[in-house]
Coordinates of C-alpha atoms in Angstrom, one line a residue:
M222 CA 111.3 58.7 78.5
K223 CA 109.4 55.7 77.6
Q224 CA 107.8 57.2 74.6
F225 CA 110.6 57.0 72.8
G226 CA 110.9 53.1 72.9
G227 CA 113.9 51.3 73.0
K228 CA 117.4 53.0 72.2
I229 CA 120.0 52.1 69.2
T230 CA 123.0 50.0 70.7
K231 CA 126.3 48.7 68.8
A232 CA 124.9 45.2 68.7
L233 CA 121.6 46.4 67.1
S234 CA 123.4 48.4 64.4
E235 CA 125.5 45.6 63.6
R236 CA 122.2 43.3 63.1
Y237 CA 120.7 45.8 60.9
A238 CA 123.7 46.3 58.8
Q239 CA 123.0 42.7 57.8
S240 CA 120.0 44.2 56.1
P241 CA 120.8 44.9 52.3
N242 CA 118.6 48.0 52.8
W243 CA 121.1 49.5 55.8
K244 CA 123.6 51.8 54.2
N245 CA 125.7 54.2 55.8
G246 CA 124.5 53.7 59.3
K247 CA 120.7 53.7 58.5
F248 CA 117.8 52.4 56.7
E249 CA 117.7 53.8 53.0
N250 CA 114.6 53.8 50.5
L251 CA 114.8 52.0 47.1
A252 CA 114.5 55.3 45.3
E253 CA 116.3 58.7 46.5
T254 CA 113.8 60.5 48.9
T255 CA 114.2 63.5 50.4
M256 CA 111.7 66.0 52.3
S257 CA 111.9 69.9 51.1
I258 CA 111.7 71.4 54.8
S259 CA 114.5 74.2 55.4
I260 CA 115.2 75.6 58.8
Q261 CA 113.7 79.0 57.6
S262 CA 110.4 77.3 56.7
M263 CA 109.9 75.4 59.9
P264 CA 108.3 78.2 61.9
K265 CA 105.3 78.9 59.4
L266 CA 104.8 74.9 58.7
L267 CA 104.4 74.7 62.8
Y268 CA 102.4 77.9 63.2
K269 CA 100.2 76.3 60.3
Q270 CA 100.1 73.1 62.0
F271 CA 98.9 73.8 65.6
F272 CA 97.1 77.3 64.9
E273 CA 95.6 77.4 61.6
K274 CA 92.8 74.8 62.0
R275 CA 89.7 75.9 59.7
D276 CA 88.6 73.1 57.8
R277 CA 91.6 70.8 59.2
F278 CA 89.0 69.3 61.9
P279 CA 85.6 68.3 61.8
A280 CA 83.3 70.2 63.5
K281 CA 82.0 67.9 66.2
S282 CA 83.7 64.5 67.1
L283 CA 83.5 61.7 64.5
P284 CA 81.2 58.8 66.2
V285 CA 82.9 55.1 66.0
Q286 CA 80.1 52.4 65.4
P287 CA 79.6 50.1 68.5
F288 CA 81.8 46.9 68.1
N289 CA 79.9 43.4 67.9
K290 CA 81.9 40.4 68.7
E291 CA 79.6 37.9 68.0
E292 CA 79.2 39.6 64.5
F293 CA 82.4 40.0 63.7
L294 CA 83.8 36.3 65.0
A295 CA 80.9 34.9 63.2
P296 CA 82.4 32.4 60.3
S297 CA 82.5 34.1 57.0
E298 CA 83.9 32.8 53.4
T299 CA 85.3 36.4 53.0
T300 CA 87.7 38.5 55.0
K301 CA 86.0 41.2 57.2
F302 CA 87.0 44.4 58.2
I303 CA 86.8 47.2 60.7
W304 CA 88.5 50.9 59.9
Y305 CA 88.8 53.0 63.0
G306 CA 90.5 56.3 61.6
H307 CA 93.8 56.6 60.3
S308 CA 95.4 53.5 59.8
V309 CA 93.9 51.2 62.3
L310 CA 92.5 48.2 60.7
L311 CA 90.7 45.1 62.5
I312 CA 90.7 42.2 60.3
R313 CA 89.0 38.7 60.6
M314 CA 90.4 36.4 58.0
N315 CA 90.4 32.7 58.1
N316 CA 88.9 32.4 61.7
K317 CA 92.1 34.7 62.9
T318 CA 91.8 38.1 64.3
I319 CA 94.6 40.7 63.0
L320 CA 95.2 44.0 64.2
I321 CA 97.1 46.8 61.8
D322 CA 98.8 49.7 63.2
P323 CA 96.8 49.8 66.4
M324 CA 96.9 53.7 67.2
L325 CA 94.0 54.0 68.9
G326 CA 95.5 56.8 71.6
P327 CA 93.9 60.3 71.9
D328 CA 97.1 62.3 70.6
A329 CA 99.4 61.5 67.7
A330 CA 102.3 63.7 69.0
P331 CA 102.7 62.9 72.6
I332 CA 106.0 64.4 72.9
A333 CA 105.3 67.6 71.0
P334 CA 104.3 71.0 72.8
F335 CA 100.9 70.8 71.5
A336 CA 98.8 68.1 71.2
S337 CA 97.5 66.6 67.7
K338 CA 94.1 65.6 69.1
R339 CA 92.2 62.8 67.7
F340 CA 88.8 63.3 65.6
S341 CA 87.2 60.6 67.7
D342 CA 86.8 60.4 71.4
N343 CA 87.6 57.4 73.9
T344 CA 88.7 55.3 71.3
L345 CA 91.1 53.8 73.7
D346 CA 88.4 52.0 75.4
I347 CA 87.6 50.2 72.0
I348 CA 90.5 47.7 73.2
E349 CA 88.7 46.7 75.8
E350 CA 86.0 45.5 73.6
L351 CA 87.9 43.6 71.3
P352 CA 88.5 39.6 71.1
E353 CA 92.1 38.2 71.3
I354 CA 94.2 39.7 68.8
D355 CA 95.8 36.3 67.4
L356 CA 98.5 38.8 65.0
M357 CA 99.2 42.4 65.4
L358 CA 101.1 44.0 62.1
L359 CA 103.1 47.1 62.6
T360 CA 104.3 49.2 59.4
H361 CA 106.7 51.4 61.3
D362 CA 107.5 53.2 64.2
H363 CA 106.1 56.5 63.9
Y364 CA 103.9 58.0 66.9
D365 CA 100.8 58.0 64.5
H366 CA 101.0 54.0 64.2
L367 CA 102.8 52.8 67.0
D368 CA 101.4 54.3 70.1
L369 CA 102.8 53.4 73.8
A370 CA 99.1 53.8 75.1
S371 CA 97.6 51.6 72.8
I372 CA 100.3 48.8 73.0
M373 CA 99.9 48.5 77.0
K374 CA 96.2 47.9 76.9
L375 CA 96.5 45.3 73.9
V376 CA 99.5 43.4 75.4
P377 CA 97.3 41.1 77.2
K378 CA 95.2 40.4 74.2
V379 CA 97.8 40.1 71.7
K380 CA 99.2 36.4 70.8
Q381 CA 102.0 37.3 68.1
F382 CA 103.7 40.6 66.8
F383 CA 104.8 40.7 63.4
V384 CA 106.9 44.2 62.9
A385 CA 109.2 46.1 60.8
L386 CA 112.9 45.4 61.2
G387 CA 114.2 47.6 63.9
S388 CA 110.5 48.2 65.9
K389 CA 111.1 44.9 68.1
R390 CA 113.3 47.1 70.5
H391 CA 110.3 49.4 71.0
L392 CA 108.1 46.7 72.2
E393 CA 110.7 45.1 74.0
K394 CA 111.4 48.0 76.1
W395 CA 107.8 48.3 76.7
G396 CA 108.2 44.8 78.4
I397 CA 106.7 42.5 75.7
D398 CA 108.0 39.0 75.7
T399 CA 110.8 38.9 72.7
S400 CA 109.6 35.5 71.7
L401 CA 106.4 36.5 70.5
I402 CA 107.7 39.5 68.5
K403 CA 108.8 38.6 64.9
E404 CA 111.0 41.4 62.7
F405 CA 110.6 41.5 58.6
D406 CA 113.0 43.1 56.0
W407 CA 111.4 44.0 53.0
W408 CA 109.9 41.1 50.9
D409 CA 110.4 38.7 54.0
D410 CA 107.7 36.3 54.4
A411 CA 106.2 34.1 56.9
K412 CA 103.5 31.2 57.4
F413 CA 101.0 32.4 60.0
D414 CA 98.7 29.0 60.2
D415 CA 97.0 28.9 56.8
L416 CA 97.7 32.4 55.9
T417 CA 101.1 33.9 54.3
I418 CA 102.2 37.2 55.7
S419 CA 104.7 39.3 53.7
F420 CA 106.3 42.8 54.2
T421 CA 106.6 45.1 51.2
P422 CA 108.8 48.1 50.5
T423 CA 107.5 51.6 50.7
R424 CA 109.1 54.9 50.3
H425 CA 109.0 56.8 53.8
F426 CA 111.1 57.0 56.9
S427 CA 110.9 56.1 60.6
G428 CA 112.0 57.5 63.8
R429 CA 110.4 58.3 67.5
G430 CA 113.2 60.9 68.6
L431 CA 116.3 63.2 67.3
S432 CA 118.8 60.3 67.3
D433 CA 116.8 57.4 65.7
R434 CA 115.7 58.5 62.4
A435 CA 115.7 55.7 59.9
K436 CA 117.1 53.5 62.6
S437 CA 114.4 50.9 62.0
L438 CA 112.2 50.1 58.7
W439 CA 109.4 50.9 57.3
G440 CA 106.6 49.1 54.8
G441 CA 103.6 47.6 53.8
W442 CA 102.0 44.3 54.3
V443 CA 100.4 41.3 52.2
L444 CA 98.0 38.8 53.9
K445 CA 97.2 35.9 51.5
S446 CA 95.3 32.8 51.7
D447 CA 94.3 30.2 49.4
T448 CA 91.2 32.1 48.2
E449 CA 91.9 35.8 49.0
N450 CA 95.0 38.3 48.7
I451 CA 94.8 41.5 50.9
Y452 CA 97.4 44.5 50.4
F453 CA 97.9 46.9 53.3
S454 CA 100.0 49.9 51.5
G455 CA 101.5 51.2 54.5
D456 CA 102.5 54.8 54.6
G457 CA 105.0 56.5 51.8
G458 CA 105.6 58.3 48.6
Y459 CA 104.6 57.2 45.4
G460 CA 107.3 55.0 43.2
D461 CA 108.0 52.0 41.4
H462 CA 107.8 49.8 44.4
F463 CA 104.0 49.5 43.7
K464 CA 104.4 47.6 40.7
D465 CA 107.0 45.4 42.1
V466 CA 104.7 44.5 44.6
G467 CA 101.9 43.7 42.4
E468 CA 104.4 41.7 40.1
R469 CA 105.8 39.7 42.8
L470 CA 102.7 39.4 45.4
G471 CA 99.6 40.6 43.3
P472 CA 97.2 40.5 42.0
F473 CA 94.9 41.4 45.1
D474 CA 91.1 41.2 45.8
F475 CA 91.3 44.3 48.1
G476 CA 93.9 47.1 48.6
I477 CA 94.4 49.4 51.5
M478 CA 95.9 52.6 50.4
E479 CA 97.5 55.2 52.2
C480 CA 95.7 58.7 51.5
G481 CA 96.2 61.5 53.9
Q482 CA 98.6 63.8 55.8
Y483 CA 100.4 65.1 52.0
N484 CA 102.0 68.1 51.6
E485 CA 104.2 69.8 48.7
N486 CA 106.9 69.8 51.2
W487 CA 107.1 66.5 51.8
H488 CA 105.5 64.8 49.1
L489 CA 108.1 62.2 48.5
I490 CA 106.9 60.3 51.7
H491 CA 103.3 60.6 51.2
M492 CA 101.2 60.1 48.2
Y493 CA 98.5 62.5 46.9
P494 CA 95.5 61.3 46.7
E495 CA 95.4 60.7 43.0
E496 CA 98.8 59.0 43.3
S497 CA 97.3 56.6 45.8
V498 CA 94.6 55.4 43.3
Q499 CA 97.3 54.9 40.6
A500 CA 99.3 53.0 43.3
A501 CA 96.5 50.4 44.0
I502 CA 96.2 50.1 39.8
D503 CA 100.0 49.8 39.8
A504 CA 99.9 46.7 42.2
G505 CA 96.8 44.9 40.5
V506 CA 94.5 46.0 43.3
K507 CA 90.8 45.2 42.3
V508 CA 89.0 47.0 45.0
T509 CA 90.4 49.8 47.1
M510 CA 89.7 52.0 50.2
P511 CA 91.7 55.2 51.4
V512 CA 93.2 55.2 54.8
H513 CA 95.5 57.5 56.7
W514 CA 92.8 60.2 57.1
A515 CA 89.8 60.8 59.6
G516 CA 92.1 60.4 62.5
F517 CA 94.4 63.4 62.8
A518 CA 95.1 66.7 61.2
L519 CA 99.0 66.1 60.5
A520 CA 99.3 68.3 57.4
Q521 CA 97.4 71.2 56.3
H522 CA 94.9 70.3 54.0
S523 CA 91.2 69.9 55.1
W524 CA 90.1 66.7 57.0
K525 CA 87.7 65.8 53.9
E526 CA 90.2 66.2 51.2
P527 CA 91.9 63.3 51.2
V528 CA 88.4 61.1 50.7
I529 CA 87.1 63.6 48.1
R530 CA 90.0 63.5 46.0
F531 CA 90.3 59.9 46.0
L532 CA 86.9 59.2 44.9
E533 CA 87.2 61.8 42.0
E534 CA 89.9 59.9 41.0
T535 CA 88.7 56.2 41.3
E536 CA 85.4 57.2 39.5
K537 CA 87.3 59.0 36.7
L538 CA 89.4 55.6 36.4
S539 CA 86.3 53.1 37.1
V540 CA 88.2 51.8 39.9
P541 CA 85.8 50.0 42.7
V542 CA 86.2 51.6 45.8
K543 CA 85.1 51.2 49.4
T544 CA 84.4 54.3 52.3
P545 CA 83.0 52.6 55.4
L546 CA 81.9 54.2 58.7
L547 CA 84.5 54.4 61.6
G548 CA 83.8 51.1 63.4
E549 CA 81.6 49.6 60.4
L550 CA 82.1 45.8 60.1
F551 CA 82.2 45.5 56.3
T552 CA 83.8 43.4 53.6
Y553 CA 85.3 44.4 50.1
T554 CA 82.6 42.7 47.8
N555 CA 79.8 45.4 48.7
T556 CA 81.5 48.6 46.9
E557 CA 78.5 51.0 47.6
I558 CA 80.2 54.2 48.5
N559 CA 79.2 56.0 51.7
N560 CA 79.8 59.6 51.8
W561 CA 79.0 59.7 55.6
W562 CA 81.8 62.7 56.1
E563 CA 79.2 65.2 54.3
N564 CA 77.4 65.1 57.6
F565 CA 80.2 66.7 59.5
D566 CA 80.4 70.3 58.1

């Protein structure tokens, strides 16, 4: 099936084995990481996921602000951002357009028996409005971050792909020119014109099928110019790696932190909102923003809970925060909070 992407080959395994993070035939986290899900608990979890929907979805489709290409491309001394829900982020930095984890498709579980429907409608159409993408960044290969339908529509627009080690095989399988794709191990960096792009550790996993779990890497991204430093945490549980990121690459003017789709059964691979705030503090983030919510219901909490708990913690710890509308063009310099989700009870 095309959705699964590229298969692991002996040659690829031998190449991945050159990474210090490849051990015993797979990539491993820096800290011991498990998921507390037993075969016995699986039916109950699946029932909750697909059939208990109270408060887990907005009462109506979440609108996305229209894209204004002229305003987005206009010169600016400060980096501009647009968030499209979940972890999709469009960035205009130093006159370059960068797109992170462009999952704009309608279903986060395209191979599952039941769809995980997006909270917003017709989001794939947004791609047609976007300008040329100078660089696409991919944190890992899960379906809610790497979407075949989105990639197929983006291919004519994207000039360069920077991806987690092991994810290149999926893009190649889907027909993307291998010369346009650069893979990154943890702590690898590369110059992109006048920016420095670095790939950072997270505490997570990867895989698109039953046989490729942890056969590609996962991580976050740092985008640094002469005047700004931006951190995109990527998916993952809390750990010492956030302090390491801050010490090596921080402090950061703006930190976009994973916050959502958490559960006690997989706490080590997705942070609780309070941990997301602490992770931002650990990394030396000056202004923060929660993502990985407002796109899909991939856990049992209410759809609003991540941002509510995140804001409660940032207020308690006096951390400046951004909460933009979906599709809104914004900068991190204005930290006025917009509680837009309250309109969707």
